Structures are given as structure tokens and as C-alpha cells.
GROMACS .gro file of C-alpha atoms in nm:
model
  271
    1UNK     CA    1  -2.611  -3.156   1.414
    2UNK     CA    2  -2.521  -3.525   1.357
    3UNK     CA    3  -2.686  -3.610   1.654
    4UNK     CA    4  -3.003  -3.469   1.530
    5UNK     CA    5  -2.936  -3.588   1.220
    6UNK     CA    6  -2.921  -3.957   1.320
    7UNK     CA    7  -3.271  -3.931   1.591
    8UNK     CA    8  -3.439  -3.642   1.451
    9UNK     CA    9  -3.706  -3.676   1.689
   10UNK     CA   10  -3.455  -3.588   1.999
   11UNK     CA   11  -3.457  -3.234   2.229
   12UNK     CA   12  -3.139  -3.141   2.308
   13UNK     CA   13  -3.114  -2.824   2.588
   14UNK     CA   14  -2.795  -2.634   2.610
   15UNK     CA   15  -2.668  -2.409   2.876
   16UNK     CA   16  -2.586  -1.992   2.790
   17UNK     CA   17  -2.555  -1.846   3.130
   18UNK     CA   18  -2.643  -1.500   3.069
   19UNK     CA   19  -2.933  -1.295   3.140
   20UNK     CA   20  -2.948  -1.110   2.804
   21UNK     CA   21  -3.214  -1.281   2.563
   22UNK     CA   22  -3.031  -1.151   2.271
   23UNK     CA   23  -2.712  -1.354   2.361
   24UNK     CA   24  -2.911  -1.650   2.435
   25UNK     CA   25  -3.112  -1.645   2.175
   26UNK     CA   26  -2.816  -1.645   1.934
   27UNK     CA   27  -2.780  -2.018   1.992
   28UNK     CA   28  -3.080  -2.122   1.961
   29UNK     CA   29  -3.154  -2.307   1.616
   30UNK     CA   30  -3.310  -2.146   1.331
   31UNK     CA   31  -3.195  -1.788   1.446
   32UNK     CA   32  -3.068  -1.608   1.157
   33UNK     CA   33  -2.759  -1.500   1.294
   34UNK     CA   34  -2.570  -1.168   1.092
   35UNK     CA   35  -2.232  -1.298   1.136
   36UNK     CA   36  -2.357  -1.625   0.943
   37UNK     CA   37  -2.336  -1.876   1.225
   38UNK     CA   38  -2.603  -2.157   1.232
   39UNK     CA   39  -2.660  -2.283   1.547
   40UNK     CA   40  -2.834  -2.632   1.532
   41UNK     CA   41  -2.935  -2.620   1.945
   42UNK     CA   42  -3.324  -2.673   1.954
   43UNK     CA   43  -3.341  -2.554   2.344
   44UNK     CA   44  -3.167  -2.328   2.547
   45UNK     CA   45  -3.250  -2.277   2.894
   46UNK     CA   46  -3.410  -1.932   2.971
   47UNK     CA   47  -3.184  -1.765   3.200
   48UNK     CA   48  -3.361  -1.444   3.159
   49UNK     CA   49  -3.697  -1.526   3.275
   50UNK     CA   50  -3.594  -1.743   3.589
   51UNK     CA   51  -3.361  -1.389   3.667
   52UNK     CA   52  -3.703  -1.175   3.637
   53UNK     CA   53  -3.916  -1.402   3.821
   54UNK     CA   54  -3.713  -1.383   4.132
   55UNK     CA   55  -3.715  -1.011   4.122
   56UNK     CA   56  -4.054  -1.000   3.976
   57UNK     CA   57  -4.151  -1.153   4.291
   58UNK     CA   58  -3.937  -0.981   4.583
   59UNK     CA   59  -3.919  -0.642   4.425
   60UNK     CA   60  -4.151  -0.323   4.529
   61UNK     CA   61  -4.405  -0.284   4.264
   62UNK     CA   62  -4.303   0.060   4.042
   63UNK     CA   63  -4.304   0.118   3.710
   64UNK     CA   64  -4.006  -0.057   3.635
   65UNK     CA   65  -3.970  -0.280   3.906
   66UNK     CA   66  -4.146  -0.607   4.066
   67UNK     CA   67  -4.364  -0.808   3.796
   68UNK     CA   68  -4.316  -0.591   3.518
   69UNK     CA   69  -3.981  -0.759   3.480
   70UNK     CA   70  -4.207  -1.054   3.396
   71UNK     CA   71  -4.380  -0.919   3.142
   72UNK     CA   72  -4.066  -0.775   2.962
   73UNK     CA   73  -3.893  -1.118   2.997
   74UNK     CA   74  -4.195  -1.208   2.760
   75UNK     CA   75  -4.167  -0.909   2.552
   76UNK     CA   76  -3.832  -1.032   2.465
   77UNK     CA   77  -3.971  -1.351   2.287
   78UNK     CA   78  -3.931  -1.231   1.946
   79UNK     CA   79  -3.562  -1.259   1.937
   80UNK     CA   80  -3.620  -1.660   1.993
   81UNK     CA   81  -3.646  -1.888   1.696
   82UNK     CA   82  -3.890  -2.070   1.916
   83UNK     CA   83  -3.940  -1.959   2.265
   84UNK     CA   84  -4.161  -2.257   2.328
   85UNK     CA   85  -3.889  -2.483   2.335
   86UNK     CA   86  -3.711  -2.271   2.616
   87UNK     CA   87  -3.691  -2.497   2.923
   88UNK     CA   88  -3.758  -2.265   3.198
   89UNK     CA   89  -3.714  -2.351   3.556
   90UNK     CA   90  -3.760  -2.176   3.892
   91UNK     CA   91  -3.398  -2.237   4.028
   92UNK     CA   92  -3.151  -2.531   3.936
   93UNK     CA   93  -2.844  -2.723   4.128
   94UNK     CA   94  -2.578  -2.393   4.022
   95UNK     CA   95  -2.795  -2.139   4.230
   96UNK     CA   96  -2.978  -2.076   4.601
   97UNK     CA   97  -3.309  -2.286   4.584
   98UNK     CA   98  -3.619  -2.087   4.473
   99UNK     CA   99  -3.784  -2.095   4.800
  100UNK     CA  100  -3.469  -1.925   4.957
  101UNK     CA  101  -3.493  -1.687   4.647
  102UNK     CA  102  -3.800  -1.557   4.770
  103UNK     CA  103  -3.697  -1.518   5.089
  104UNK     CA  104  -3.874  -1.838   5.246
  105UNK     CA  105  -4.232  -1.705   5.191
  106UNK     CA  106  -4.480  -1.985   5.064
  107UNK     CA  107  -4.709  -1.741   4.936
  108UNK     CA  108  -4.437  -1.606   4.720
  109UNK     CA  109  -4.312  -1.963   4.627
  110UNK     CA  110  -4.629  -2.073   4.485
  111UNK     CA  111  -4.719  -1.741   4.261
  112UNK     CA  112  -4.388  -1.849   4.125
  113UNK     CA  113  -4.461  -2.190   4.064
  114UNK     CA  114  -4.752  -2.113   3.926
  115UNK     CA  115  -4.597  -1.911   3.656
  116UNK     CA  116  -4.336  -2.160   3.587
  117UNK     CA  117  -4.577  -2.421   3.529
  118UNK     CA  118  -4.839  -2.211   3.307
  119UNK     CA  119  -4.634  -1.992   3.100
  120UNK     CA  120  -4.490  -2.109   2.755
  121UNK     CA  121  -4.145  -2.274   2.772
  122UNK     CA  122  -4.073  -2.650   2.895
  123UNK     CA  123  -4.046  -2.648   3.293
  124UNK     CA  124  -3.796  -2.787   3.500
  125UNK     CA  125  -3.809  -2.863   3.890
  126UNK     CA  126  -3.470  -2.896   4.054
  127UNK     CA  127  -3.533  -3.213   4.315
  128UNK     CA  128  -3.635  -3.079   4.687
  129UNK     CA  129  -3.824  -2.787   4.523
  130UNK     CA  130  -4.134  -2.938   4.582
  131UNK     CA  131  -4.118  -2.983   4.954
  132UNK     CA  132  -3.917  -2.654   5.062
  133UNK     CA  133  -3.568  -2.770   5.072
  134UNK     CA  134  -3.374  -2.503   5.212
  135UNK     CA  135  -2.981  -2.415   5.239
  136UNK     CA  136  -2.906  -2.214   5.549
  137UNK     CA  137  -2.558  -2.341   5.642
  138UNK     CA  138  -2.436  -2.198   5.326
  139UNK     CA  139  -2.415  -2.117   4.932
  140UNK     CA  140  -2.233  -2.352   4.877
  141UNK     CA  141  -2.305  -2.651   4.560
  142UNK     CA  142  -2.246  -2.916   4.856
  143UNK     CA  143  -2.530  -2.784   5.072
  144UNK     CA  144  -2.748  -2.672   4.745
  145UNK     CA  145  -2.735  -3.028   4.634
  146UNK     CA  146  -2.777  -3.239   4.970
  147UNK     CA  147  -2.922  -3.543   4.972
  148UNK     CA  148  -3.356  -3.563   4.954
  149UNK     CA  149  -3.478  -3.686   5.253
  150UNK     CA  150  -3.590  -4.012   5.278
  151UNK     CA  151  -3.527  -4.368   5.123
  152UNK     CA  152  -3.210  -4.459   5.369
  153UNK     CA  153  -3.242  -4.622   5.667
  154UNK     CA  154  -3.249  -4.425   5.959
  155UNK     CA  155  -3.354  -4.110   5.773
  156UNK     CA  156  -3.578  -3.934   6.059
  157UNK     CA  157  -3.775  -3.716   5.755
  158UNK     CA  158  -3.862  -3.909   5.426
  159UNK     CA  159  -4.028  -3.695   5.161
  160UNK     CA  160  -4.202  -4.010   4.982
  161UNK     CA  161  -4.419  -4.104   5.244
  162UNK     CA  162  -4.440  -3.766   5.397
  163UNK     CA  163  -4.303  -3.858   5.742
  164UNK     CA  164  -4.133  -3.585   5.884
  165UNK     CA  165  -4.236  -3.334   5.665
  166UNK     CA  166  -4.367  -3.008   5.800
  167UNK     CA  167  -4.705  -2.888   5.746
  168UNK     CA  168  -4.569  -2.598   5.534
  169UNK     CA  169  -4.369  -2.893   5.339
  170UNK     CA  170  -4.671  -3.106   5.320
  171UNK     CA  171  -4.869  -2.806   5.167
  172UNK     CA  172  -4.632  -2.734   4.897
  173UNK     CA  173  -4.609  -3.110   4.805
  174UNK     CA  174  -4.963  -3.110   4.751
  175UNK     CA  175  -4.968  -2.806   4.576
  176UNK     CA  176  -4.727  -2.925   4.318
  177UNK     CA  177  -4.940  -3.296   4.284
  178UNK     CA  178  -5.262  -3.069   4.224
  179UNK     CA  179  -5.083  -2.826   3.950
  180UNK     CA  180  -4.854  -3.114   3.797
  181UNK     CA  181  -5.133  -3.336   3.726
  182UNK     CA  182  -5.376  -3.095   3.584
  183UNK     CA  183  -5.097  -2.967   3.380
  184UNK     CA  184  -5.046  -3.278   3.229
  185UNK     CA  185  -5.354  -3.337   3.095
  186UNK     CA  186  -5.407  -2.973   2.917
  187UNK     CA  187  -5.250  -2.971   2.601
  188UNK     CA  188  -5.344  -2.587   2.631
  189UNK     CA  189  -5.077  -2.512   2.846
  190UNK     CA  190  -4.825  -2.730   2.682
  191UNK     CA  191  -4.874  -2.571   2.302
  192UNK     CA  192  -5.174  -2.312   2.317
  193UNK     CA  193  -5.097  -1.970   2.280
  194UNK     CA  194  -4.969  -1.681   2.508
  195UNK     CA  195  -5.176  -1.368   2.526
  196UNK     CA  196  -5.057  -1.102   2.863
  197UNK     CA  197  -5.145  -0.783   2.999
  198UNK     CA  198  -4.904  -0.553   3.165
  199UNK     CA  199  -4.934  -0.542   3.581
  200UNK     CA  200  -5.164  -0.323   3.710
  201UNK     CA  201  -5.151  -0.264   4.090
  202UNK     CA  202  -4.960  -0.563   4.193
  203UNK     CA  203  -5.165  -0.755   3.981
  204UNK     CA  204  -5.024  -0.967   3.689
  205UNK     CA  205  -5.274  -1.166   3.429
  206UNK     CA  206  -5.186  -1.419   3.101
  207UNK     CA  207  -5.394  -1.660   2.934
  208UNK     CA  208  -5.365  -1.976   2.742
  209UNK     CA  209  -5.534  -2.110   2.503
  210UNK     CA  210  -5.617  -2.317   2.172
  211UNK     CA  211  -5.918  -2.400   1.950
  212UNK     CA  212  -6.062  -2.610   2.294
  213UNK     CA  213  -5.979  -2.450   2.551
  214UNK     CA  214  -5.921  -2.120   2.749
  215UNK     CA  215  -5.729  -2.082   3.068
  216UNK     CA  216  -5.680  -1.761   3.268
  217UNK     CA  217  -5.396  -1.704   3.468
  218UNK     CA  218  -5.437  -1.407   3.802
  219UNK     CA  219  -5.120  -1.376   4.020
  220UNK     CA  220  -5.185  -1.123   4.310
  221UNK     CA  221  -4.855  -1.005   4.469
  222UNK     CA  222  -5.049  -0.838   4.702
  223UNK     CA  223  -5.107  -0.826   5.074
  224UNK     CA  224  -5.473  -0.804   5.065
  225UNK     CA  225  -5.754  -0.951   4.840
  226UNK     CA  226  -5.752  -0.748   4.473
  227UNK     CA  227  -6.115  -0.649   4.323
  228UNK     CA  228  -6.001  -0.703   3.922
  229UNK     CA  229  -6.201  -0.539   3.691
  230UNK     CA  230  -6.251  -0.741   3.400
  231UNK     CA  231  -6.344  -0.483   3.099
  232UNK     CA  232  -5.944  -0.482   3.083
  233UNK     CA  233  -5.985  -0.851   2.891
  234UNK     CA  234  -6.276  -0.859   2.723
  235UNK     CA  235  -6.101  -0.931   2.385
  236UNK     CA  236  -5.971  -1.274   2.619
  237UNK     CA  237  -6.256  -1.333   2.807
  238UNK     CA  238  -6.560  -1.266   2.582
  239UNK     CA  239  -6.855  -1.530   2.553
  240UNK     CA  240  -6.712  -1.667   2.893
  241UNK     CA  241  -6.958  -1.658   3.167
  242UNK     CA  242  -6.755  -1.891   3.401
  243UNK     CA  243  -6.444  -1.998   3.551
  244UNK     CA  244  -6.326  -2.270   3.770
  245UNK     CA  245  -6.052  -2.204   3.974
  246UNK     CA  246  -5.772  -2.545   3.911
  247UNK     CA  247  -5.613  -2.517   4.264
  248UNK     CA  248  -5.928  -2.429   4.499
  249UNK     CA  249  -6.251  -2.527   4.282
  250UNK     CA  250  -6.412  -2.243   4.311
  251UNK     CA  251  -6.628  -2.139   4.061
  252UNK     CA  252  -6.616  -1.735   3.945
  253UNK     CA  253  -6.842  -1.541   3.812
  254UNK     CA  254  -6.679  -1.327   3.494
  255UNK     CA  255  -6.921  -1.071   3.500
  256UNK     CA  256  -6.797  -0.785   3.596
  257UNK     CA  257  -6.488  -0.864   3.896
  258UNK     CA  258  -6.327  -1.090   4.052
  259UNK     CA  259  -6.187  -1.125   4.381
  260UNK     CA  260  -5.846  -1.236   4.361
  261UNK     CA  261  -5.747  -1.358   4.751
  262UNK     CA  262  -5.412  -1.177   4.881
  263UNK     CA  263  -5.065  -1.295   4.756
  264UNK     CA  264  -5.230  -1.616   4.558
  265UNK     CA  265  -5.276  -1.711   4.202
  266UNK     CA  266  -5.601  -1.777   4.032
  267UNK     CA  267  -5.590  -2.054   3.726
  268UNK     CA  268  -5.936  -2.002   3.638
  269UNK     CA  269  -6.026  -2.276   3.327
  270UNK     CA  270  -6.302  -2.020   3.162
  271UNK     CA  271  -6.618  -2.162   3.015
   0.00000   0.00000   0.00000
């Protein structure tokens, strides 16, 4: 409180390592606690949601399983003073690196990137994310935090320049340049609204959006390409004839469908 009170213009994050929103949510400033505490945090990080995007990802789709965890993490936002101000993150230095999360499957990896860096919240990428970085000799914090490659001497991989890097590696990198810079230059996706639909078929779809600007978010967990029917989101996607897909450039037609290719996300800016 002081410190706010002294640079009231600063963000301070604080850690509640729990996967219940309700007890992490407590902290959070503003909440109207009912045994009178006033917590004067103005971020938590969002435990929850980086719990159900792992298993939104690697579990079977079912009724209650797969990314329908996703969309309940979301459901939970009302218990937040200001879920906006969440920083959310993929995986951080205290746990097994996203990619290994996913069970080292790029196509995985980037449908969860993809939501981390389009849904509400603040993101955060843990160093080495963005190239692969892996931990097979062990668990442990010593091999979760080992050194990035590159920038010493005799390093045979170096991550800045690219040398070394596998084409898998090199792929991801770019992926993350292409989505990072295009993120920060839509004020949509840093403040716009939130509007989601439940998953259908392996199939999970958000949008964001302001007075400006309309973005619609596809991510297909599945195996093959997915025909979407767009009826579903008319009261989203009505008066757009158009989308341009941020990652590929293609341009879709929003008819009637859309083809959504097999285990990718679409971030179709709708016109």
C-alpha cells in the first residue's frame, strides 16, 4: 500500500500458488473480502488458467475434460476484481517447461501459445520458451533454469543468431516474432473485450474486440482439418465478410465455414 501510494502508476504481481480462483482471487485488490481484509495487490498470477491449459491441451476431449477446462478457467473470472490484470504465463522457472508439458509436440505448443498471447490477462514467457528448451535429465530447478544458449564463447548453439538451433527450434522462434509483434501493435488484444463459446468437437473459439477492431480466435485440437460452421457466432461475426489469418495470411471467407487445418490455431483479424 505505501508503495502504491508513493508511484501510483506502478504494477505490482504477487505469487498465490493455488489452483482455486476463489483463493487467489482473495488477494487481489478491490475484492470485497467477508472477513474484512483489503488486499491492496493489483496482480496476481493466474495459477488456475496455466493448470487448465496444460490439461486443456493433453487431455481426451469429453464433456468435462480437454479444452473445456479452458473455458471454465474463464468462467471463473467473476470472482476477480480485475482479471485483466492477471499475468498469465504458459510455464515459469518453479515448474517443467511448457513444451515438456505438452509432451514435446509443437503443434500442441503453439495452440497454447496462442492462447496465452490472445486471451485477457498480462502474458509472461519464461526465457528458452521460445526456442523449445527442454529438461530431460531431470525436474529438477537446476536443469529447469540452465543457462540459454548462446552469448559465451565456445557455446556450439546460440539462440540469438540462430546457429545451432534446430529447424523445429527455428520454427517456434519465428512463430513467437510473428505473434509477439502483431500483438504489440493491437490494442484489441491488450484491453478489448472477451467474448467465448464452449468447445465443440475439439474445437475451441474466443474473440476480441473494441470499438476498432475484431479479432477471432479458432484453436483446433484436432488431428485432422475441422469444417466450423459459423451460424454458431453470428452475434460475433455479423457484418464481417472477411478474415485474415495473423500467422499464415490467408484470407477466409466467413460465409458459411471455415476450414480450420488439423491441430493449429486460426487468429483471423475479421473485416
Amino acid at each position: 500500500r505505501r508503495v502504491l501510494k508513493e508511484y501510483p502508476d506502478f504494477n505490482i504481481v504477487g505469487e498465490e500458488w493455488s489452483l482455486n480462483p476463489a483463493i487467489v482471487s482473495y488477494w487481489q485488490k478491490g475484492q470485497n473480502n467477508r472477513d474484512g481484509y483489503a488486499p491492496n495487490l493489483p496482480s496476481l498470477m493466474d495459477f488456475p488458467l496455466q493448470s487448465a491449459l496444460q490439461k486443456g491441451l493433453t487431455e481426451k476431449e469429453n464433456w468435462n475434460e480437454g479444452l473445456i477446462k479452458l473455458y471454465e478457467a474463464l468462467a471463473y473470472d467473476f470472482l476477480y476484481p480485475d482479471p485483466n490484470n492477471l499475468v498469465i504465463f504458459p510455464d515459469n522457472h518453479d515448474m517443467s517447461r511448457f513444451y515438456m508439458q505438452v509432451g514435446m509436440d509443437v503443434d500442441l505448443f503453439k495452440l497454447g501459445i496462442t492462447y496465452i498471447l490472445t486471451t485477457r490477462g498480462i502474458p509472461q514467457i519464461f526465457y528458452g520458451t521460445e526456442i523449445l528448451m527442454t529438461h530431460k535429465e531431470s525436474n529438477s530447478h537446476g536443469h529447469i533454469r540452465k543457462d540459454f544458449p548462446g552469448g559465451w564463447e565456445g557455446d556450439k548453439v546460440n539462440a540469438f543468431t540462430g546457429k545451432g538451433l534446430l529447424k523445429k527450434e527455428i520454427e517456434v522462434q519465428n512463430f513467437f516474432k510473428k505473434l509477439l509483434n502483431w500483438r504489440k501493435g493491437n490494442p484489441v488484444i491488450h484491453t478489448g473485450k472477451l467474448t467465448h463459446f464452449a468447445p465443440e468437437n475439439g474445437v475451441y473459439v474466443f474473440f476480441r474486440y473494441n470499438n476498432d477492431k475484431k479479432v477471432m480466435i479458432v484453436l483446433n485440437k484436432n488431428k485432422e482439418d475441422h469444417h466450423l460452421k459459423l451460424k454458431r457466432f453470428n452475434e460475433m461475426i455479423g457484418g464481417c465478410s472477411k478474415g485474415k489469418d495473423v500467422i499464415s495470411e490467408t484470407q477466409f471467407n466467413m460465409k458459411d465455414e471455415i476450414i480450420v487445418p488439423a491441430l493449429a490455431p486460426l487468429i483471423l483479424e475479421l473485416q
